[in-house]
XYZ file of C-alpha atoms in Angstrom:
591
model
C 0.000 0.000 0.000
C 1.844 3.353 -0.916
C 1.232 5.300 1.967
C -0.931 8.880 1.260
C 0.897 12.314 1.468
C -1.632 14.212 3.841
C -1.881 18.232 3.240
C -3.593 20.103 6.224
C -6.662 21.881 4.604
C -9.042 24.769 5.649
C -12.379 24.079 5.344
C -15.932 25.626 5.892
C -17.064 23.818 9.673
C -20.816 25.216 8.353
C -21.364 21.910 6.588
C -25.190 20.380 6.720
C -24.465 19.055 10.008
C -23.970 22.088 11.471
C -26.027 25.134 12.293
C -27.235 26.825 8.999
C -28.188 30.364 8.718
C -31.227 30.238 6.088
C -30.389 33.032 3.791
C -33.963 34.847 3.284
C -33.956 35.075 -0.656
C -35.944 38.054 -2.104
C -39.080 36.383 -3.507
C -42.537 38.111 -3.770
C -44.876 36.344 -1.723
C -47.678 37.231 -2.966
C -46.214 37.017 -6.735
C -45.494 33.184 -5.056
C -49.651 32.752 -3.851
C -50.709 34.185 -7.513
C -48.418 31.057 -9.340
C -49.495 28.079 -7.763
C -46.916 26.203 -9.821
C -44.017 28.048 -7.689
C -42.258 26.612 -4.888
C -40.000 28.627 -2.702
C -36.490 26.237 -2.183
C -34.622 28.773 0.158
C -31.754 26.173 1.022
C -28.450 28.629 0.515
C -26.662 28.412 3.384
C -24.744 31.339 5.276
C -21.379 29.517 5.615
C -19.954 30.201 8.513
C -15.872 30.372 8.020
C -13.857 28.345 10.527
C -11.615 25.155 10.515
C -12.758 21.675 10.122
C -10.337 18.593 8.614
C -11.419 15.029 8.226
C -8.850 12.314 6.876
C -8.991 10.321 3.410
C -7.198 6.991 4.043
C -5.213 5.582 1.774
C -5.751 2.774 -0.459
C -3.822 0.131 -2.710
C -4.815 0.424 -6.339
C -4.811 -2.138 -8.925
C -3.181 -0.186 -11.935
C -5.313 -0.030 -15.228
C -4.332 1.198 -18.783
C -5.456 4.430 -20.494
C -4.998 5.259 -24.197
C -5.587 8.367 -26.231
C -5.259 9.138 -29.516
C -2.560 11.766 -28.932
C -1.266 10.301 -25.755
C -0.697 6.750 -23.302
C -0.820 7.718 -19.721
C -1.308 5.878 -16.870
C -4.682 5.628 -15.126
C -5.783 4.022 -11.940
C -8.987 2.174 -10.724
C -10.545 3.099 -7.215
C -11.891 -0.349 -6.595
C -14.454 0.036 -3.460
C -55.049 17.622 -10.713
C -58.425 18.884 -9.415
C -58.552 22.361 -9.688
C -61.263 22.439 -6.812
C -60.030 22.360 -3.036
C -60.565 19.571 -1.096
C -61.006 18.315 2.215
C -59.084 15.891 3.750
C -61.874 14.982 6.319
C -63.667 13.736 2.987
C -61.269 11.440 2.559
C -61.441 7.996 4.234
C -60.061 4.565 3.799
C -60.175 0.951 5.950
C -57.970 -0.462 7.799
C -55.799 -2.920 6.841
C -53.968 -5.786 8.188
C -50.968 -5.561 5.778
C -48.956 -3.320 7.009
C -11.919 16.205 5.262
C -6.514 15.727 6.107
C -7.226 15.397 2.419
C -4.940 13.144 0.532
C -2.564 15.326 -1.914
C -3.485 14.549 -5.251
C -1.406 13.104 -7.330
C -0.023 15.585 -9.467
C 1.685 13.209 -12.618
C -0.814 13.653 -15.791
C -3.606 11.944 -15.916
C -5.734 12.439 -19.507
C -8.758 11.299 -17.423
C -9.806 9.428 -15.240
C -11.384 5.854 -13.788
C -12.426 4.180 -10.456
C -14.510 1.138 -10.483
C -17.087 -0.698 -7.518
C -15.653 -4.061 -6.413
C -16.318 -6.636 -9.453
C -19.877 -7.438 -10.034
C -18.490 -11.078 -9.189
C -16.638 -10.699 -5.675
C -18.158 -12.527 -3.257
C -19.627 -10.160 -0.325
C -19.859 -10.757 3.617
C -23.768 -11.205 4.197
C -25.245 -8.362 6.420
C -24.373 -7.884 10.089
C -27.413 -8.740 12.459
C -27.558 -4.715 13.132
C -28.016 -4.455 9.137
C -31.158 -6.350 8.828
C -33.921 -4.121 9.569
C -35.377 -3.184 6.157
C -33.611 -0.175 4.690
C -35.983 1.703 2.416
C -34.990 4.202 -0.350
C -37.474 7.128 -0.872
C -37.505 10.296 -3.688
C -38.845 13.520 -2.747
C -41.605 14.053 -4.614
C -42.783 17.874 -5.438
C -46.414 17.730 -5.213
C -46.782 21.694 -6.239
C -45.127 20.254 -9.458
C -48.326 18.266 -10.565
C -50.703 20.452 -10.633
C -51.858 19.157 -14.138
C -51.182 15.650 -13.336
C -54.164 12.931 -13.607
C -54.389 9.390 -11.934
C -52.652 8.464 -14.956
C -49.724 10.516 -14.231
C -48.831 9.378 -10.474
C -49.536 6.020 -11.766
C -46.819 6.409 -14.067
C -44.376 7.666 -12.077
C -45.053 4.882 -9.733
C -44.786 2.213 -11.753
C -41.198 4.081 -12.955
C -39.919 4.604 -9.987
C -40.299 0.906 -8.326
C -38.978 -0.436 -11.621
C -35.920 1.344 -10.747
C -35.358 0.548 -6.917
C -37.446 3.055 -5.185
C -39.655 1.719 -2.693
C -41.804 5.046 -2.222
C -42.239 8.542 -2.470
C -42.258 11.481 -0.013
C -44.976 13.965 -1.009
C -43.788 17.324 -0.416
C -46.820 18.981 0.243
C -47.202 22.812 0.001
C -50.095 25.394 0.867
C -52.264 25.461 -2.245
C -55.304 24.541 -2.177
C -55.676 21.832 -5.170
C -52.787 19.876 -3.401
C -54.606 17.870 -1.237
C -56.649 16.848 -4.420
C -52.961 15.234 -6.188
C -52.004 13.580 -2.867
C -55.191 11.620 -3.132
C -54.386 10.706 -6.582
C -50.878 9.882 -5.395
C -52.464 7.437 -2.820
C -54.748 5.966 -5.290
C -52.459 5.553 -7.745
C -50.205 3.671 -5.469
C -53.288 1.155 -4.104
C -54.345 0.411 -7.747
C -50.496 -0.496 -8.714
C -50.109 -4.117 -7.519
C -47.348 -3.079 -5.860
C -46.328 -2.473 -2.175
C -44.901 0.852 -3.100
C -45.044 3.294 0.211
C -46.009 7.085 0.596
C -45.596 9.863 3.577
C -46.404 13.166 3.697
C -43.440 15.691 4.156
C -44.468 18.906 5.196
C -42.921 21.825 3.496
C -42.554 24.287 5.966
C -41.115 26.817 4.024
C -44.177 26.787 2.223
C -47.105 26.011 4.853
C -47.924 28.603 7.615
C -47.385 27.399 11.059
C -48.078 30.376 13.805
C -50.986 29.131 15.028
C -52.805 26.163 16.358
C -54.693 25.584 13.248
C -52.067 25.729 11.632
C -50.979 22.167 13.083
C -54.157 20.865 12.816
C -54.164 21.039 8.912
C -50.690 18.668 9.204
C -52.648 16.429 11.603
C -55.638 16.423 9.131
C -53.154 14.737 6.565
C -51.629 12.302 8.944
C -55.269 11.167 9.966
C -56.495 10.523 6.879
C -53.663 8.091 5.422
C -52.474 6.677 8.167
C -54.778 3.587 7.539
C -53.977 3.808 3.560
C -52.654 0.482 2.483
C -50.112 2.387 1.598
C -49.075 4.886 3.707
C -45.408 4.139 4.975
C -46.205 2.611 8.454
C -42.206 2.670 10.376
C -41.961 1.021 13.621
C -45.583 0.751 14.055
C -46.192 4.175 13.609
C -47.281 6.408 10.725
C -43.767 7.933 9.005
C -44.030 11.430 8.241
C -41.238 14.035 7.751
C -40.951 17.996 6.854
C -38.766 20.013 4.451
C -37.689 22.949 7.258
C -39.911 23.647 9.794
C -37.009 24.432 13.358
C -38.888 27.767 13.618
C -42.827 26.783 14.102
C -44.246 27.737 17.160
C -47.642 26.547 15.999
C -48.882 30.056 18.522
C -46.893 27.905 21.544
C -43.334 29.566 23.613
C -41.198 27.611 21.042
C -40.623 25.886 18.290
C -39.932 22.667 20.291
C -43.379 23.099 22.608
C -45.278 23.786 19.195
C -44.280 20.524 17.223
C -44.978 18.357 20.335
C -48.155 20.042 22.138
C -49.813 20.521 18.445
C -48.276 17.639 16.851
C -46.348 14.918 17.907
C -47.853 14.579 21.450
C -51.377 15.826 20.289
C -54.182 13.754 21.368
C -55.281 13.511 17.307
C -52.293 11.628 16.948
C -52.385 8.806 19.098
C -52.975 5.072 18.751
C -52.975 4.277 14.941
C -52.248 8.015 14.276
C -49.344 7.964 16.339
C -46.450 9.350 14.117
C -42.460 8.513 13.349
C -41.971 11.830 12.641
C -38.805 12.218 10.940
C -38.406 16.096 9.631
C -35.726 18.020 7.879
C -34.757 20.517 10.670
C -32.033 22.910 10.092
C -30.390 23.037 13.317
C -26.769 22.249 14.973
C -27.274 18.276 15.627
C -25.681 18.904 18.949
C -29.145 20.425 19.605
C -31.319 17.881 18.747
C -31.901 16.610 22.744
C -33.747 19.846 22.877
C -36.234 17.894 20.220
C -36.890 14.857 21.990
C -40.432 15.006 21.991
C -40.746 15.885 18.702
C -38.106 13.811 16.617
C -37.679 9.822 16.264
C -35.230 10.565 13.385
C -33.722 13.076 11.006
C -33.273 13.752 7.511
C -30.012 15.321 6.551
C -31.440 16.825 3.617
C -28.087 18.843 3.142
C -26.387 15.908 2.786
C -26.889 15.205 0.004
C -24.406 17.699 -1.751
C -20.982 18.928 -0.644
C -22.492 22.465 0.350
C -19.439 23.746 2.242
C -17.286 23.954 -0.982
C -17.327 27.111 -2.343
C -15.209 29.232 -4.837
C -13.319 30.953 -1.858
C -13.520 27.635 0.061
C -12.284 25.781 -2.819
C -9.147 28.369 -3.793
C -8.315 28.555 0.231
C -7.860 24.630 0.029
C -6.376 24.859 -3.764
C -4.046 27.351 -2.563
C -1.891 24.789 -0.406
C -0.923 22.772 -3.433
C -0.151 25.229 -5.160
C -3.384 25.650 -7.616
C -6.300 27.456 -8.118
C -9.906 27.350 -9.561
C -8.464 29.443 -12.620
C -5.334 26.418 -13.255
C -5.202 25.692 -17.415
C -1.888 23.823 -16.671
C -2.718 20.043 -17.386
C -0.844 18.797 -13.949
C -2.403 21.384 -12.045
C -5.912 20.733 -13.309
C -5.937 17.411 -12.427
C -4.399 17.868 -9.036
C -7.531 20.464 -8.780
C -9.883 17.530 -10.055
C -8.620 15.179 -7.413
C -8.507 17.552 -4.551
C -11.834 19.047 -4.636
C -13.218 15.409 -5.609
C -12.542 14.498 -2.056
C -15.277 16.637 -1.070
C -17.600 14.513 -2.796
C -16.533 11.538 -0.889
C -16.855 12.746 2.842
C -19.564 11.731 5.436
C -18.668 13.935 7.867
C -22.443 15.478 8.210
C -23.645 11.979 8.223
C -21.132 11.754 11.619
C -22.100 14.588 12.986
C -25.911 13.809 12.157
C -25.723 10.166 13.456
C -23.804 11.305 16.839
C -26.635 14.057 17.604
C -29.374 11.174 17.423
C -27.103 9.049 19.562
C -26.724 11.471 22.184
C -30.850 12.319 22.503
C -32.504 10.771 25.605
C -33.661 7.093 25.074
C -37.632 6.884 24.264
C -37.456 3.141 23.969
C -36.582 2.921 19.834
C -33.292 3.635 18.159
C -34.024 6.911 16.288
C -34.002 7.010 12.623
C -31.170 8.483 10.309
C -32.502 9.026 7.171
C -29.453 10.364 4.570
C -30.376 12.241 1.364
C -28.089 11.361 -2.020
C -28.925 13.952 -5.425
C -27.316 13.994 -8.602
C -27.281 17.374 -9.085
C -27.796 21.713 -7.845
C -28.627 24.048 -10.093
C -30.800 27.484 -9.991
C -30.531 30.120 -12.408
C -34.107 32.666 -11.060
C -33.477 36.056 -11.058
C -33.952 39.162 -8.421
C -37.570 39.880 -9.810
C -38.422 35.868 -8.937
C -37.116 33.996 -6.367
C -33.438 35.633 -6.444
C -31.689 32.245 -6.390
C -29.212 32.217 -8.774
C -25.983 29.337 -7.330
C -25.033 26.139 -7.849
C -23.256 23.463 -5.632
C -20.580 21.412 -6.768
C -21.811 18.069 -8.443
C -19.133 17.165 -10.474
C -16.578 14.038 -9.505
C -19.642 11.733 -10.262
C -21.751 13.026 -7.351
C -24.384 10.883 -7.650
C -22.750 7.276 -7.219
C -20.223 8.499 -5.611
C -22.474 9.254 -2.802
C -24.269 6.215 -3.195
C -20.821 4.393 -2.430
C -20.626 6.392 0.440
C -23.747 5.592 2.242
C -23.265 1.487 1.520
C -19.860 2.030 3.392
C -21.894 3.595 6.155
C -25.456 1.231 5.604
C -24.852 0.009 9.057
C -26.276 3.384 10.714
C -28.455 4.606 7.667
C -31.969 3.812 8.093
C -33.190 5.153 5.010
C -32.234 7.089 2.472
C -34.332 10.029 0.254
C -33.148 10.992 -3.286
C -33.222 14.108 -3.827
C -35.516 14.432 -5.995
C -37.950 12.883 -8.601
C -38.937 15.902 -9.724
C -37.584 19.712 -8.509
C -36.809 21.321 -11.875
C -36.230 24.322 -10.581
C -32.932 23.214 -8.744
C -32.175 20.876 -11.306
C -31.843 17.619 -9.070
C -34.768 15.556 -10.769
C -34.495 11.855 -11.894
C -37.561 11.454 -12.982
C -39.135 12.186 -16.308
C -39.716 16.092 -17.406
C -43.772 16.563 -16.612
C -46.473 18.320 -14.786
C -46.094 21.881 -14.510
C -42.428 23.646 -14.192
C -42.170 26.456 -11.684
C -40.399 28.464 -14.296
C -37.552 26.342 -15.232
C -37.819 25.776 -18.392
C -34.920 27.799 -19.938
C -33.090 25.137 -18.086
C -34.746 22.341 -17.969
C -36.334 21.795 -20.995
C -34.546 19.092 -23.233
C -32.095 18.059 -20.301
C -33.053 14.635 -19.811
C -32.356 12.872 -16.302
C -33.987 9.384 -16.731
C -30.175 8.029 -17.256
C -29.728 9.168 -13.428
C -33.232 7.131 -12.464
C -32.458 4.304 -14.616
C -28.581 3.659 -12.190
C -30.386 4.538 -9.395
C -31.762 0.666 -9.523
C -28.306 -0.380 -8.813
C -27.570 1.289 -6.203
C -30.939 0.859 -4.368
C -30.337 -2.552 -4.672
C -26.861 -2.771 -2.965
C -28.409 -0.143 -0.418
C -30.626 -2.495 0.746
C -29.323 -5.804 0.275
C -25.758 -4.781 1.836
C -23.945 -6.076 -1.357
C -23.596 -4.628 -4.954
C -25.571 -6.998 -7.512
C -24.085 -8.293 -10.310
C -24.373 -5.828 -13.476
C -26.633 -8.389 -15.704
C -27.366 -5.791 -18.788
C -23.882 -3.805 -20.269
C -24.867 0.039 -19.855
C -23.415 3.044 -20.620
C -24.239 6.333 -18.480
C -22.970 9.901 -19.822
C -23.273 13.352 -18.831
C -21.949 16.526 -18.971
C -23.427 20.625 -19.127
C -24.614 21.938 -22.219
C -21.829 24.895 -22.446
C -18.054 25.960 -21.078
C -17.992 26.557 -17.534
C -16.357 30.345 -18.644
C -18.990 30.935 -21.835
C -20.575 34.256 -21.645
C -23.895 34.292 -22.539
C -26.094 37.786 -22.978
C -28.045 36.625 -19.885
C -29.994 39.398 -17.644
C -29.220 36.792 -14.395
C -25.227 36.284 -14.707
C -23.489 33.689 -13.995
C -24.204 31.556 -11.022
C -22.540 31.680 -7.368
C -20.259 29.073 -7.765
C -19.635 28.394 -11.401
C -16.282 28.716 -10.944
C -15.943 24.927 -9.351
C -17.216 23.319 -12.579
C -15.369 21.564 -14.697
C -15.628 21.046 -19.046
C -15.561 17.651 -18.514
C -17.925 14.515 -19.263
C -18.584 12.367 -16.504
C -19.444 8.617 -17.413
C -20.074 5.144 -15.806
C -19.758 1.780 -17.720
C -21.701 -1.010 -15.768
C -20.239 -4.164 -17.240
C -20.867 -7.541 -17.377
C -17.788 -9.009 -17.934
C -14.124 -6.814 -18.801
C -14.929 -4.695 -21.187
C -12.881 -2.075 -23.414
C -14.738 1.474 -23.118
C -13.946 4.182 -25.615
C -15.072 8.128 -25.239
C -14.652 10.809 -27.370
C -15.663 14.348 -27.487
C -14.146 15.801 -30.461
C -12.458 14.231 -33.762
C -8.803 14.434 -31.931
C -9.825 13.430 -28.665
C -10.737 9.978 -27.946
C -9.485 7.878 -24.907
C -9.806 4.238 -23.943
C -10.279 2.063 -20.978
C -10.003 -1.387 -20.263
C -12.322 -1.702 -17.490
C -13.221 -4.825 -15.151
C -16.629 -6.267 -14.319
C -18.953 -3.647 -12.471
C -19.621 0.183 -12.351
C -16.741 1.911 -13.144
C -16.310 6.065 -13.094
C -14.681 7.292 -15.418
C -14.797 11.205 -17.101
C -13.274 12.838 -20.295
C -12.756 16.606 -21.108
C -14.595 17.973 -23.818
C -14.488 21.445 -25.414
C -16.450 23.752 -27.202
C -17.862 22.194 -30.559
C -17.503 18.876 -28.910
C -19.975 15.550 -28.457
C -20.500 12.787 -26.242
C -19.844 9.583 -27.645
C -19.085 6.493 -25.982
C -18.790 2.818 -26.480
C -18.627 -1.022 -25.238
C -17.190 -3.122 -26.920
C -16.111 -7.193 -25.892
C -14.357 -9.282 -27.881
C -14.297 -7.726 -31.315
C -17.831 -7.135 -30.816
C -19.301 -3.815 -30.238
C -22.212 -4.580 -26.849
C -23.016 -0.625 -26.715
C -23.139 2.440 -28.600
C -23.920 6.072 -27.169
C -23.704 9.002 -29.258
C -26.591 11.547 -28.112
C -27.510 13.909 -31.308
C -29.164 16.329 -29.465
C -26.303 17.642 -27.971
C -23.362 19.578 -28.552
C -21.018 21.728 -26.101
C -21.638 25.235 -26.442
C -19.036 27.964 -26.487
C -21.339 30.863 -26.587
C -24.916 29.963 -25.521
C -28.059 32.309 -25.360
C -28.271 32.043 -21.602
C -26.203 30.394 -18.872
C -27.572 26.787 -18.080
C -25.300 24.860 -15.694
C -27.894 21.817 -15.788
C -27.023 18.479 -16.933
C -27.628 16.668 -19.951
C -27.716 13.082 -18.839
C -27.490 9.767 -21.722
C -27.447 6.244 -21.422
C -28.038 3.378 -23.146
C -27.776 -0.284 -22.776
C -26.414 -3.410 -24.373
C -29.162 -4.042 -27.966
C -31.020 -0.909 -27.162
């Protein structure tokens, strides 16, 4: 094992574990209560500038071989709806008995690179007696995006998303008043599928007024009137519900903490086969969360799901101690920046911190529930005269199964985990199929496919739950990458995003393979690379320029298994307006 060179690094200690300033953005609320299909995301934190390290250990590396058309370098593998309002009390159903020291990067040139999962074919330990309570994997689903939807619609998107590994959704649910109306659809969609898939309501306090008493009694109203659905998501006996935000309601009580349990948790409505496992978002320091202990059995660390303490300063402050910066063009200096700020990607340090707060809350007779998040992607381009969010946060160093491989190394004390999401356009972190009504996002959205994102997600649910990566039965080929330059300039009113600057021009891609496989990318006539990759998932990314295309391929003895060369795109050096979404391909072996 070649022992790892450690650098002492400044970082941001205002990670999602830690106390987060909400930024109040400068939305019009009542432009927001005359456009039903807008949701107000206000989840920019107010980093907080201190120290904070966390150690990368080192591992031994079994070398691979990388080709290029104008070079040979030497790569390595990682191997590891009604219109009408309507009232809940209408509803009814029966009961039923079914119930970061970071590692220095290596600085010799690297023309890309590749890290694979352990071989589809290694044999795995079965789970620990502590892993086999049923782990359940969730997506966030944006009710106040479905306003046009029909029974049709949420039966679709069921059927999708358990073909792919989710077991249910969490309905964010909002203040309008047709919303109730979709949520029943939502829950008769998912009784009609043949399926076991689950739903919970998940409040979005950010959204739904809670100063007074009645307040609380419209979130009770919801619990009440699933909690005997077939298919309401019943956890530990009780009914599972959770919240997007919601530290600050008093509910018209002293505090926030006297409000959730006098009007919700501990109110009489919610008792017996009401009682909740109520499981909310809070944004509050987790050494904090005793205060809660009538309120929470669990948490979701919906900041978790994204490395939201790197910044551009943060990023340059840590750059700066090898030497580099955000603004590097030298090749050896671009890839030490690609390996340093990748280690961001890889930490679970808010997971810790998350985990340990639980841990130290008074005993009420059940371990409390950590529920992680995981998202593919952050991006949100509204301007001043809208909802004034205009950032991203860094996504790039394959995010999304990079994360994944991070929560099965920690499965043991992860409950459940929530994708985030199936559907927020407006942030850009949707899996799911473009439908129902935008809030606006269009000019970024629009044509910027995801489904490759929902379609690996099955994977990875898989080895979530089970405790042990599947084998990969069907050769696929994943590929993504933004539509333009990070440094284009476009004649966009908005600007840039906060941020931007931590992007790179680069194509990320995974090859799940059946057997060893050669992989070859290309983005341009001049640049093409190759990979002789092993059984599995493996990582692997390519630059690409301006002009350029994604095109990648599988091929196995002579024989070419799969083919990916997405027409519809092309990487643009000076677009109309900025758009730091991703454009997300895939395609499998004879498809």
């Amino acid at each position: 094992m070649r022992p790892s060179v450690i650098l002492q690094l400044a970082l941001v200690a205002c990670t999602n574990a830690l106390p987060v300033r909400r930024r109040l953005t400068g939305f019009n609320k009542s432009f927001i209560r005359s456009h039903p299909r807008f949701i107000p995301r206000d989840i920019s934190p107010s980093l907080l500038e201190s120290l904070s390290a966390f150690t990368v250990p080192s591992s031994s590396m079994p070398a691979a071989t990388a080709s290029a058309s104008s070079a040979t370098s030497s790569a390595t593998f990682t191997t590891v709806p009604p219109t009408s309002s309507i009232s809940l009390s209408a509803l009814s159903f029966q009961p039923t008995t079914s119930s970061i020291h970071v590692a220095a990067a290596d600085t010799s040139v690297s023309v890309a690179s590749t890290s694979t999962l352990p071989p589809a074919s290694a044999p795995s330990a079965p789970p620990s007696p502590s892993n086999r309570t049923q782990k359940f994997v969730i997506a966030h689903h944006i009710v106040g995006n479905t306003f046009p939807y029909t029974l049709d619609n949420w039966a679709s998107d069921i059927a999708l998303a358990h073909a792919n590994g989710v077991d249910g959704f969490a309905l964010n649910v909002g203040s309008d008043s047709w919303q109730p109306g979709q949520v029943a659809n939502a829950y008769q969609a998912a009784s009609q599928s043949g399926t076991n898939f689950k739903l919970f309501l998940s409040f979005d306090m950010s959204a739904l007024p809670c100063a007074g008493p009645n307040d609380a009694a419209t979130l009770r109203s919801y619990i009440t009137t699933y909690a005997k659905h077939p298919n309401q998501l019943i956890y530990k006996g009780r009914v599972f519900a959770s919240t997007f935000s919601g530290e600050s309601c008093t509910f018209g009580q002293s505090s926030s903490v006297a409000g959730w349990s006098s009007q919700f948790t501990q109110h009489p409505d919610l008792s017996g086969q009401n009682a909740v496992w109520f499981v909310p978002a809070f944004f509050v320091d987790p050494n904090t969360f005793g205060t809660f202990n009538n309120v929470m059995d669990g948490v979701l660390n919906w900041n978790s799901g994204w490395p939201v303490q790197l910044t551009t300063n943060t990023a340059n402050s840590v750059l700066a101690s090898v030497g580099a910066s955000l603004s590097s063009i030298v090749s050896s200096i671009t890839n030490t920046v690609s390996n340093t700020l990748s280690q961001f990607v890889n930490g679970t340090t808010s997971d810790t911190q998350f985990i340990d707060g639980l841990n130290k809350m008074p005993s009420n007779g059940e371990k409390r529930s950590y529920m992680a998040a995981v998202s593919p992607w952050f991006f949100t381009h509204y301007s001043p005269q809208t909802f004034n969010k205009n950032f991203i946060y860094y996504t790039d160093s394959h995010l999304y199964p990079t994360r994944w491989e991070s929560l099965m190394d920690t499965r043991d004390q992860i409950d459940l985990v929530e994708i985030a999401t199936w559907n927020d356009y407006g942030e850009s972190h949707y899996i799911g199929p473009i439908e129902g009504a935008q809030p606006n996002s269009q000019a970024w959205t629009d044509g910027m496919d995801h489904t490759g994102w929902l379609d690996m997600t099955k994977y990875y649910a898989e080895a979530f739950k089970a405790g042990a990566y599947p084998p990969v039965t069907k050769d696929k080929l994943y590929m993504w990458s933004r539509p333009h330059s990070r440094d284009a300039n476009a004649p966009d009113p908005v600007g840039k995003p906060s941020n931007f600057q931590l992007t790179e021009d680069t194509v990320w891609v995974v090859a799940m393979t059946t057997a060893p496989a050669t992989v070859t990318l290309a983005t341009s006539d001049s640049n093409t690379q190759t990979f002789n990759v092993p059984a599995g998932a493996n990582k692997l990314s390519v630059p690409i320029s301006a002009g350029g295309f994604m095109h990648g391929t599988i091929q196995r003895g002579g024989q070419m298994v799969v083919d990916l060369k997405p027409e519809d795109f092309t990487f643009e050096g000076s677009p109309g307006t900025y758009n730091y979404n991703a454009f997300v391909a895939f395609a499998g072996a004879n498809s």
